[in-house]
Amino acid sequence: PSIYLHKLFNYITNNKKNLEIKVITTNYDINNINKKKYSNLNKNYNKNYKVYYSKTLIKQLSLNMLGKIFKDRRYYEIIYFNSFFSFYLIFLMIINFNRKQIFISPRGQLIYENLKKNNYFLKIIFLKIILFFGKKITLVFSGVNEKKNSINYFHNSKNIIIPNSSIYDLPKGNNVSFTSLKNKDRINVLTISRFSRRKNLDLIIKCAVNNQNKKYYFTIAGPDYGSRAEIQKLITKNKLTNVKLLNFVDEKIKNELFLKSDIFLLPSEGENFGNIFLEAVYHYKPIIYLQNSPWSEININNKIGLAVSKNEKSINECLERIVENYEKFKSEDFEKIQKQFSYEVISDIFLDLIK
């Protein structure tokens, strides 16, 4: 979603005065925020950074956005598209008469496991169309893992790696210490995610079933993308009292959830990066993620969390290991990752893109 880019773009345009960034998007990715407020609205973050929200008609379709793209097509020097399988991208390719350089961030959509799940043959046709019209494409991957696991379809196209950046300012003087959890009556495990099957939230419910008589309590928060009813059914069937489901939460409530939690857990697969893990690190929460995810290449020597296999037994074992060794986590290890992916650092990488 474009909201994750605001901090980065605002910082870049405030510090590079000859650069102007204009974002054209829809209100589709605003979730439960008042969409009427963001319908056909220009929002100026500074004089060189503007966001235009277009009202959607059906799902992500916006005629207003198509008109905006066509009207401003000669205005851009560089085009950066933060998605791949989208009608807007094909439209932009067709009207790109001047053959300007186009950067596309697939956001995990070219990872083979994701590609083959739904409408595989339609996606291949889509790729052929993009390949035909897109003669000056550069693919922007968020990490080595995403690049390695993505299909090698654009043989003659450039590709680069630009990691995602944090939406937070760097913490100042928190002096966070990790106190042992062994004697704690309740251990709070937090998950913030869309309710979709790709997130494997059913594994968390199975984990909760195995921990009904223990002190683990699970909170899962996020918008429904098709699997919430299924998750609720599992909770009801097993009469679970140690699981709480929440809908989409705003930044204030999300921060409160992080503060109350002890561990962050999300066994999601096919991620290109996983910004929510970075948010957990900014809140000094040990993370649990699936093996071979992008965080496997970031979390060296398990200093900020653990990787698990795709089963509830592995998750249970990792929860126990983290609880047993909680006091051994060090704030400086979390702060190293915070700085590595701060919007100040990523901005320099981003600016190298457009030199």
PDB file of C-alpha atoms in Angstrom, residues 82-186:
ATOM      1  CA  ASN A  82       4.253  -0.433  -6.774  1.00  0.00           C
ATOM      2  CA  SER A  83       2.432  -3.551  -8.005  1.00  0.00           C
ATOM      3  CA  PHE A  84       2.518  -5.945 -10.930  1.00  0.00           C
ATOM      4  CA  PHE A  85      -0.673  -7.772 -11.945  1.00  0.00           C
ATOM      5  CA  SER A  86      -2.799  -4.682 -12.416  1.00  0.00           C
ATOM      6  CA  PHE A  87      -4.853  -3.301 -15.272  1.00  0.00           C
ATOM      7  CA  TYR A  88      -3.346   0.112 -14.514  1.00  0.00           C
ATOM      8  CA  LEU A  89       0.112  -1.188 -15.427  1.00  0.00           C
ATOM      9  CA  ILE A  90      -1.032  -2.451 -18.834  1.00  0.00           C
ATOM     10  CA  PHE A  91      -2.823   0.848 -19.452  1.00  0.00           C
ATOM     11  CA  LEU A  92       0.301   2.767 -18.502  1.00  0.00           C
ATOM     12  CA  MET A  93       2.461   0.603 -20.794  1.00  0.00           C
ATOM     13  CA  ILE A  94       0.168   1.201 -23.766  1.00  0.00           C
ATOM     14  CA  ILE A  95       0.102   5.002 -23.370  1.00  0.00           C
ATOM     15  CA  ASN A  96       3.808   5.294 -22.561  1.00  0.00           C
ATOM     16  CA  PHE A  97       4.446   6.851 -25.946  1.00  0.00           C
ATOM     17  CA  ASN A  98       7.734   8.432 -24.940  1.00  0.00           C
ATOM     18  CA  ARG A  99       9.070   5.090 -23.706  1.00  0.00           C
ATOM     19  CA  LYS A 100      10.142   6.545 -20.393  1.00  0.00           C
ATOM     20  CA  GLN A 101      11.946   4.369 -17.884  1.00  0.00           C
ATOM     21  CA  ILE A 102       9.513   2.313 -15.810  1.00  0.00           C
ATOM     22  CA  PHE A 103      10.426   0.732 -12.474  1.00  0.00           C
ATOM     23  CA  ILE A 104       8.130  -2.041 -11.229  1.00  0.00           C
ATOM     24  CA  SER A 105       8.119  -3.465  -7.714  1.00  0.00           C
ATOM     25  CA  PRO A 106       6.453  -6.914  -7.955  1.00  0.00           C
ATOM     26  CA  ARG A 107       5.998  -7.136  -4.149  1.00  0.00           C
ATOM     27  CA  GLY A 108       6.254 -10.921  -4.201  1.00  0.00           C
ATOM     28  CA  GLN A 109       3.816 -11.383  -7.082  1.00  0.00           C
ATOM     29  CA  LEU A 110       6.473 -12.989  -9.313  1.00  0.00           C
ATOM     30  CA  ILE A 111       7.476 -15.569  -6.698  1.00  0.00           C
ATOM     31  CA  TYR A 112       6.548 -18.864  -8.333  1.00  0.00           C
ATOM     32  CA  GLU A 113       4.500 -20.171  -5.379  1.00  0.00           C
ATOM     33  CA  ASN A 114       2.345 -17.021  -5.508  1.00  0.00           C
ATOM     34  CA  LEU A 115       2.166 -16.984  -9.292  1.00  0.00           C
ATOM     35  CA  LYS A 116       0.728 -20.482  -9.629  1.00  0.00           C
ATOM     36  CA  LYS A 117      -1.971 -20.168  -6.942  1.00  0.00           C
ATOM     37  CA  ASN A 118      -4.679 -18.309  -8.871  1.00  0.00           C
ATOM     38  CA  ASN A 119      -5.263 -17.655 -12.590  1.00  0.00           C
ATOM     39  CA  TYR A 120      -1.803 -18.885 -13.572  1.00  0.00           C
ATOM     40  CA  PHE A 121      -2.392 -18.858 -17.353  1.00  0.00           C
ATOM     41  CA  LEU A 122      -3.969 -15.390 -17.231  1.00  0.00           C
ATOM     42  CA  LYS A 123      -0.893 -14.173 -15.391  1.00  0.00           C
ATOM     43  CA  ILE A 124       1.377 -15.624 -18.070  1.00  0.00           C
ATOM     44  CA  ILE A 125      -0.640 -13.775 -20.739  1.00  0.00           C
ATOM     45  CA  PHE A 126      -0.321 -10.630 -18.625  1.00  0.00           C
ATOM     46  CA  LEU A 127       3.460 -11.118 -18.457  1.00  0.00           C
ATOM     47  CA  LYS A 128       3.646 -11.443 -22.260  1.00  0.00           C
ATOM     48  CA  ILE A 129       1.722  -8.185 -22.681  1.00  0.00           C
ATOM     49  CA  ILE A 130       4.038  -6.378 -20.257  1.00  0.00           C
ATOM     50  CA  LEU A 131       7.067  -7.830 -22.016  1.00  0.00           C
ATOM     51  CA  PHE A 132       5.763  -6.666 -25.414  1.00  0.00           C
ATOM     52  CA  PHE A 133       5.046  -3.073 -24.385  1.00  0.00           C
ATOM     53  CA  GLY A 134       7.668  -2.650 -21.692  1.00  0.00           C
ATOM     54  CA  LYS A 135      10.989  -2.163 -23.453  1.00  0.00           C
ATOM     55  CA  LYS A 136      12.571  -0.147 -20.631  1.00  0.00           C
ATOM     56  CA  ILE A 137      11.568  -2.050 -17.511  1.00  0.00           C
ATOM     57  CA  THR A 138      13.606  -2.304 -14.331  1.00  0.00           C
ATOM     58  CA  LEU A 139      12.338  -4.720 -11.686  1.00  0.00           C
ATOM     59  CA  VAL A 140      12.769  -3.568  -8.092  1.00  0.00           C
ATOM     60  CA  PHE A 141      12.984  -6.444  -5.600  1.00  0.00           C
ATOM     61  CA  SER A 142      12.882  -5.917  -1.845  1.00  0.00           C
ATOM     62  CA  GLY A 143      15.517  -8.524  -1.070  1.00  0.00           C
ATOM     63  CA  VAL A 144      17.773 -11.298  -2.318  1.00  0.00           C
ATOM     64  CA  ASN A 145      15.193 -13.899  -1.315  1.00  0.00           C
ATOM     65  CA  GLU A 146      12.428 -12.361  -3.445  1.00  0.00           C
ATOM     66  CA  LYS A 147      14.736 -12.007  -6.445  1.00  0.00           C
ATOM     67  CA  LYS A 148      15.973 -15.601  -6.138  1.00  0.00           C
ATOM     68  CA  ASN A 149      12.461 -17.071  -5.841  1.00  0.00           C
ATOM     69  CA  SER A 150      10.874 -14.995  -8.621  1.00  0.00           C
ATOM     70  CA  ILE A 151      10.457 -16.407 -12.127  1.00  0.00           C
ATOM     71  CA  ASN A 152      13.172 -15.402 -14.562  1.00  0.00           C
ATOM     72  CA  TYR A 153      10.814 -14.085 -17.240  1.00  0.00           C
ATOM     73  CA  PHE A 154      12.306 -10.684 -18.051  1.00  0.00           C
ATOM     74  CA  HIS A 155      15.673 -11.920 -19.298  1.00  0.00           C
ATOM     75  CA  ASN A 156      16.713  -8.628 -20.891  1.00  0.00           C
ATOM     76  CA  SER A 157      15.400  -6.346 -18.158  1.00  0.00           C
ATOM     77  CA  LYS A 158      17.450  -4.786 -15.422  1.00  0.00           C
ATOM     78  CA  ASN A 159      16.763  -5.641 -11.800  1.00  0.00           C
ATOM     79  CA  ILE A 160      17.866  -4.056  -8.559  1.00  0.00           C
ATOM     80  CA  ILE A 161      17.250  -4.559  -4.836  1.00  0.00           C
ATOM     81  CA  ILE A 162      15.775  -1.809  -2.666  1.00  0.00           C
ATOM     82  CA  PRO A 163      14.606  -2.997   0.773  1.00  0.00           C
ATOM     83  CA  ASN A 164      11.411  -1.664   2.307  1.00  0.00           C
ATOM     84  CA  SER A 165      11.789   1.145   4.802  1.00  0.00           C
ATOM     85  CA  SER A 166      10.261   1.744   8.200  1.00  0.00           C
ATOM     86  CA  ILE A 167       7.220   3.991   8.680  1.00  0.00           C
ATOM     87  CA  TYR A 168       8.594   4.996  12.097  1.00  0.00           C
ATOM     88  CA  ASP A 169      11.219   7.446  13.264  1.00  0.00           C
ATOM     89  CA  LEU A 170      14.194   5.798  14.950  1.00  0.00           C
ATOM     90  CA  PRO A 171      13.556   5.296  18.701  1.00  0.00           C
ATOM     91  CA  LYS A 172      15.556   7.660  20.907  1.00  0.00           C
ATOM     92  CA  GLY A 173      17.089   6.521  24.156  1.00  0.00           C
ATOM     93  CA  ASN A 174      14.602   3.798  24.983  1.00  0.00           C
ATOM     94  CA  ASN A 175      17.109   1.649  26.929  1.00  0.00           C
ATOM     95  CA  VAL A 176      14.900  -1.388  26.400  1.00  0.00           C
ATOM     96  CA  SER A 177      15.666  -4.426  28.524  1.00  0.00           C
ATOM     97  CA  PHE A 178      14.274  -7.922  28.036  1.00  0.00           C
ATOM     98  CA  THR A 179      12.960  -9.321  31.321  1.00  0.00           C
ATOM     99  CA  SER A 180      12.524 -13.057  31.758  1.00  0.00           C
ATOM    100  CA  LEU A 181       9.064 -14.401  30.873  1.00  0.00           C
ATOM    101  CA  LYS A 182       9.425 -17.648  32.806  1.00  0.00           C
ATOM    102  CA  ASN A 183       7.455 -16.438  35.826  1.00  0.00           C
ATOM    103  CA  LYS A 184       4.919 -14.402  33.897  1.00  0.00           C
ATOM    104  CA  ASP A 185       1.295 -15.550  34.281  1.00  0.00           C
ATOM    105  CA  ARG A 186       0.302 -14.574  30.750  1.00  0.00           C
TER     106      ARG A 186
END
